[in-house]
Short mmCIF file of C-alpha atoms in Angstrom, two decimals:
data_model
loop_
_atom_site.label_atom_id
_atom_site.label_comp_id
_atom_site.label_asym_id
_atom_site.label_seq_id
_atom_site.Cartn_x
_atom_site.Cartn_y
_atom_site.Cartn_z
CA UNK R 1 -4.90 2.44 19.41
CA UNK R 2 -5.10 5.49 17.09
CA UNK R 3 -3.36 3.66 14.33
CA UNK R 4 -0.78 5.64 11.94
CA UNK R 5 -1.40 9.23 11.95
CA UNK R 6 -0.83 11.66 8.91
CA UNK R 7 -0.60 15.23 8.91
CA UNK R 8 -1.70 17.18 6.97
CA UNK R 9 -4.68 15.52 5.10
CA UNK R 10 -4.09 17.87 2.43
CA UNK R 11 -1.68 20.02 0.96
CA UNK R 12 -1.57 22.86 -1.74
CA UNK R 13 1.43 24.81 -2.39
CA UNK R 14 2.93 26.22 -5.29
CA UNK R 15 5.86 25.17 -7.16
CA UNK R 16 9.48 25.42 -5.85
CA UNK R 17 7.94 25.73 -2.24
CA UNK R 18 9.17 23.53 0.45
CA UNK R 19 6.87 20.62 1.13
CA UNK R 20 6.78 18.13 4.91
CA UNK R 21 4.30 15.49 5.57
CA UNK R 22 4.42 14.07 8.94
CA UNK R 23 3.91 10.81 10.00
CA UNK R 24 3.32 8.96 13.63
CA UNK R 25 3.69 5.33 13.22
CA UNK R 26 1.81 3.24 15.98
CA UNK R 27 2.94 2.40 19.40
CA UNK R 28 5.64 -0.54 18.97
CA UNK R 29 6.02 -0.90 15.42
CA UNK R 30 9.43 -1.22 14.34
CA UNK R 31 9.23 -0.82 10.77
CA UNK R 32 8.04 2.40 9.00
CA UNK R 33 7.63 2.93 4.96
CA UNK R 34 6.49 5.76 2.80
CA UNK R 35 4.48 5.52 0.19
CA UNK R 36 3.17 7.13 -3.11
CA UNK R 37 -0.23 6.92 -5.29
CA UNK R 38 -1.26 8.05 -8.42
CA UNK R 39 -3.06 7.24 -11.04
CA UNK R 40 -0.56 6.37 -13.28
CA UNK R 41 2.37 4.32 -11.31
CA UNK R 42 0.26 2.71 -8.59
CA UNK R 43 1.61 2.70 -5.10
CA UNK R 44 5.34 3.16 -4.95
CA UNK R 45 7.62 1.96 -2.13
CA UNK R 46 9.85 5.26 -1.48
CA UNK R 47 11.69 4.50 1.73
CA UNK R 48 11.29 2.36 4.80
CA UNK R 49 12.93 2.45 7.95
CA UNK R 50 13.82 -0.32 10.62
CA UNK R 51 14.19 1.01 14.38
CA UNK R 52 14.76 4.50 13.10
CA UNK R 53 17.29 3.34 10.32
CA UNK R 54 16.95 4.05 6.72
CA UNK R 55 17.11 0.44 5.32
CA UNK R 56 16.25 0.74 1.20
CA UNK R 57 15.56 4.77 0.09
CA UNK R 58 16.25 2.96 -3.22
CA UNK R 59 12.49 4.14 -4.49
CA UNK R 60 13.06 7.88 -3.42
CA UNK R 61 12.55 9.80 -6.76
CA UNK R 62 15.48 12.20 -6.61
CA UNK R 63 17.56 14.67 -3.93
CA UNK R 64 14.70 16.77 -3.82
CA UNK R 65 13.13 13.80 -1.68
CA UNK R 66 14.18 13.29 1.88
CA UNK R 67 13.11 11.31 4.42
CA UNK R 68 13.95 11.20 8.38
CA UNK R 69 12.77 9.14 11.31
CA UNK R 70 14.64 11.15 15.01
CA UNK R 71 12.78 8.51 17.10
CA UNK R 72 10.50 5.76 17.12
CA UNK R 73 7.34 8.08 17.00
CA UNK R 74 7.84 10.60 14.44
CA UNK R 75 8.91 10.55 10.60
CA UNK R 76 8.87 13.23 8.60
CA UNK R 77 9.03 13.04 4.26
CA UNK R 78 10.21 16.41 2.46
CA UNK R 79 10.33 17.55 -0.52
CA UNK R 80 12.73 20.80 -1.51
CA UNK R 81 11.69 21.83 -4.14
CA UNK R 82 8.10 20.49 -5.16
CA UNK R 83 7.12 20.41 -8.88
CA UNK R 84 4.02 19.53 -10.02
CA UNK R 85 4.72 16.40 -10.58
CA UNK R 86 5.21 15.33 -7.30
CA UNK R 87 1.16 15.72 -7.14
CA UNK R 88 -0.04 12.61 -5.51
CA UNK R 89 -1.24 11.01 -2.34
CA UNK R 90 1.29 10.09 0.16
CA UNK R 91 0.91 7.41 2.57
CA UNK R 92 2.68 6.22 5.77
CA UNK R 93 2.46 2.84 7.14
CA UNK R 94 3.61 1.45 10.22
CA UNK R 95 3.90 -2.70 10.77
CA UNK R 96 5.30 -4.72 13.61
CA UNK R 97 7.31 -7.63 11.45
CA UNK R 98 7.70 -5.78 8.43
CA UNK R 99 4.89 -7.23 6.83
CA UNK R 100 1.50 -6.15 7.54
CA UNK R 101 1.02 -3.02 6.91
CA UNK R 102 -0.97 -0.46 8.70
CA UNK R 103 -1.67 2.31 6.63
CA UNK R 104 -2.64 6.14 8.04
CA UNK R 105 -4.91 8.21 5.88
CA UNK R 106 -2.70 9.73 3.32
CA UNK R 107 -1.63 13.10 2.70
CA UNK R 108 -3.22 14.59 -0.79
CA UNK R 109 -0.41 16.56 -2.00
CA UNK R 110 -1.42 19.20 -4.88
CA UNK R 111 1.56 20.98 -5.75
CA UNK R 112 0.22 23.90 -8.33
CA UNK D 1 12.19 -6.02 -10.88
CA UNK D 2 8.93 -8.45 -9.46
CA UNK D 3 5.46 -7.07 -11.56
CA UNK D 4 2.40 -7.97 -10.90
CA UNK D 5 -0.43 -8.06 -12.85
CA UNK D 6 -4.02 -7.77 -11.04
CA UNK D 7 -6.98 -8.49 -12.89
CA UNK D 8 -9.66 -7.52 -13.48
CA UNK D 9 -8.97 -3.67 -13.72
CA UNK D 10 -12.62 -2.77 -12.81
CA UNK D 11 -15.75 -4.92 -11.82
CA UNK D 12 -19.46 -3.60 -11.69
CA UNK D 13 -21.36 -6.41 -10.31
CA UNK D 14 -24.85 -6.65 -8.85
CA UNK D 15 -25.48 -7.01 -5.05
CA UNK D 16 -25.48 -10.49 -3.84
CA UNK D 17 -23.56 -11.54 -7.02
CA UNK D 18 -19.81 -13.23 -6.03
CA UNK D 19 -16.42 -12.20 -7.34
CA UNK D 20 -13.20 -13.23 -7.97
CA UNK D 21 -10.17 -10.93 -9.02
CA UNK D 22 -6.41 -12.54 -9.24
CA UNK D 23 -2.46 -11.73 -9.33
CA UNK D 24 -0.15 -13.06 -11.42
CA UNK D 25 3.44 -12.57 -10.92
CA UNK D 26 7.00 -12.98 -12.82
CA UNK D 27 8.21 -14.75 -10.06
CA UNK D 28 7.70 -16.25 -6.90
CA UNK D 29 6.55 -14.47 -3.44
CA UNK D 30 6.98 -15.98 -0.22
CA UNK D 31 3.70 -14.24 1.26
CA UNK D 32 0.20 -13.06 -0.61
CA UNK D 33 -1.52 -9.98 1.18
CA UNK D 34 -4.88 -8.60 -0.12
CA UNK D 35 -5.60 -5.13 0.93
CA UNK D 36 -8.84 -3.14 0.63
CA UNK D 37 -8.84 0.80 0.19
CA UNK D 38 -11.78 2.89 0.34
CA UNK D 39 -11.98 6.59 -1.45
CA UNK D 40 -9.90 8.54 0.58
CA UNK D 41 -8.19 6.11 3.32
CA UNK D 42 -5.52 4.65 3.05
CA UNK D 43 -5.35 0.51 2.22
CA UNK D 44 -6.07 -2.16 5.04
CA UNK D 45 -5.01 -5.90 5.12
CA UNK D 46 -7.96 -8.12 4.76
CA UNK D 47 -5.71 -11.24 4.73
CA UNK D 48 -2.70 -12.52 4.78
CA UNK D 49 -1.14 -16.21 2.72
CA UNK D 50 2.17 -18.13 3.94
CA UNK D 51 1.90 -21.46 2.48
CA UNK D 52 1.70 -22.35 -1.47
CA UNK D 53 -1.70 -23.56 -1.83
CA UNK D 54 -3.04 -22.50 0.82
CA UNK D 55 -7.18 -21.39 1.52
CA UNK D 56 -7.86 -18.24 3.97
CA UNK D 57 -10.95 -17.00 4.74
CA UNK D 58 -12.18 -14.08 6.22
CA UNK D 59 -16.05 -13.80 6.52
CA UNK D 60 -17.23 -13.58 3.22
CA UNK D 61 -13.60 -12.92 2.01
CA UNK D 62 -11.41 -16.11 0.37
CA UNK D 63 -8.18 -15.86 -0.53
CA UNK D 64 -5.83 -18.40 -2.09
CA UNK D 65 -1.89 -18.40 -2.68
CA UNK D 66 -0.83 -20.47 -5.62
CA UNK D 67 0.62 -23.22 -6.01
CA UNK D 68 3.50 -22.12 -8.46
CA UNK D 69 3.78 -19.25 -5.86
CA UNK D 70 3.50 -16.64 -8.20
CA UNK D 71 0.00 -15.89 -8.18
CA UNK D 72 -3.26 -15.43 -5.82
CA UNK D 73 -7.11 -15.20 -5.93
CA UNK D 74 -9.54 -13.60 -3.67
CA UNK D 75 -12.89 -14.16 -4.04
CA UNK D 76 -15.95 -12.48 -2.29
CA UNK D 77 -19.03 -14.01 -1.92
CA UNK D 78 -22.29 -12.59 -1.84
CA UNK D 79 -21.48 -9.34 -2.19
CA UNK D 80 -23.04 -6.07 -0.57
CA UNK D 81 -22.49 -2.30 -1.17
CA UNK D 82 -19.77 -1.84 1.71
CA UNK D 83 -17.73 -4.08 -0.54
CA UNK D 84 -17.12 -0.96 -2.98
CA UNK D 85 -13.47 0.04 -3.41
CA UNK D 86 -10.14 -0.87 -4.79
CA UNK D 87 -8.57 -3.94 -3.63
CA UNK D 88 -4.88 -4.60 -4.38
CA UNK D 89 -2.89 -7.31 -4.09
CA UNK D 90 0.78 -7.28 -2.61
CA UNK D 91 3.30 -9.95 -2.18
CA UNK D 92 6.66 -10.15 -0.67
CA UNK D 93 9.90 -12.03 -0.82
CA UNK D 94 11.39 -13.29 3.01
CA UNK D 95 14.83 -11.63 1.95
CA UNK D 96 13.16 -8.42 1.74
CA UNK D 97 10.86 -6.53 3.64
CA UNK D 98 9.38 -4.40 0.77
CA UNK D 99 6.06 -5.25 -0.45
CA UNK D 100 5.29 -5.36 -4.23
CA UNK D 101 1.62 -4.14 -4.90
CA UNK D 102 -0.91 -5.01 -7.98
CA UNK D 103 -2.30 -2.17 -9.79
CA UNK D 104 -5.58 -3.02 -7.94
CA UNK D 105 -9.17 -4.13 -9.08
CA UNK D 106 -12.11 -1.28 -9.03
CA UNK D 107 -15.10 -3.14 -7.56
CA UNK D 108 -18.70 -0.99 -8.03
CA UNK D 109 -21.62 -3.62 -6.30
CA UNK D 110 -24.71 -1.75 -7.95
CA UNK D 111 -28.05 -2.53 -5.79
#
């Protein structure tokens, strides 16, 4: 198995710029979550999803945050419109009962 | 909210030397999960507790879930340089599925 796939690995834009990180969970995992590291707060729970469902987007930072799963192999996090301090890595992890997690590689967001 | 607190921070230790790093919690888990990350991957489970009090191993890797259910130990033993990186603790309540993580411990195994 490939595991949980991230795209991109690493992401500069500037400020006020549209921002998508894409995620492909592995094969028959129900759950999906998003995450975020830095420095400073750790990682943060943002969203999770249960067979495609948004179940708690209670950690989502604000509107400009969104979050979609269309089917059980693809979810996709935006952001509209980054700030700076959205900077951080971004994970997604995959897990078949919701508690292991498999985690992909992260996306290393710079936004400038 | 559930904190934890993970502790140590940061650990240099020599090669060969054994280490311990815990989490405390404000209240009670359900499940313990240690996780290891290395510098720019993302975190994988090294092992997993159900059961207040109970001992896991995993190769050199020991883990323990309290008995008050609000804290954990892992311990490595004899440690070599692959060991390097930040390991985090996590726990999780059964009525939800989100996981709480430490802050993490910084391990550096100098040779």
């Amino acid at each position: 198995d490939a595991g949980v796939i991230q795209s991109p690995r690493h992401e500069v834009t500037e400020m006020g710029q549209e921002v998508t990180l894409r995620c492909k969970p592995i094969s028959g995992h129900d759950y999906l979550f998003w995450y975020r590291q830095t420095m400073m707060r750790g990682l943060e729970l943002l969203i999770y999803f249960n067979n495609n469902v948004p179940i708690d987007d209670s950690g989502m930072p604000e509107d400009r945050f969104s979050a979609k799963m269309p089917n059980a192999s693809f979810s996709t996090l935006k952001i509209q419109p980054s700030e700076p301090r959205d900077s951080a890595v971004y994970f997604c992890a995959s897990s078949f009962d919701g508690e292991k997690l498999f985690f992909g590689s992260g996306t290393q967001l710079s936004v400038l | 909210g559930q904190q934890l607190n993970q502790s140590p921070q940061s650990m240099f230790i020599q090669e060969g030397e054994d280490v311990s790093m815990n989490c405390t919690s404000s209240s009670i888990f359900n499940t313990w999960l240690w996780y290891k990350q290395d510098p720019g991957e993302g975190p994988v489970l090294l092992i997993a507790l159900y059961k207040a009090g109970e001992l896991t191993s995993n190769g050199r890797l020991t883990a323990q879930f309290g008995i008050t259910r609000k804290d954990s130990f892992l311990n490595i033993s004899a440690s070599i340089p692959s060991d390097v990186g930040i390991y985090f603790c996590a726990g999780q309540l059964w009525s939800a599925r989100q996981l709480t993580f430490g802050s993490g411990t910084q391990l550096t195994v100098l040779p």
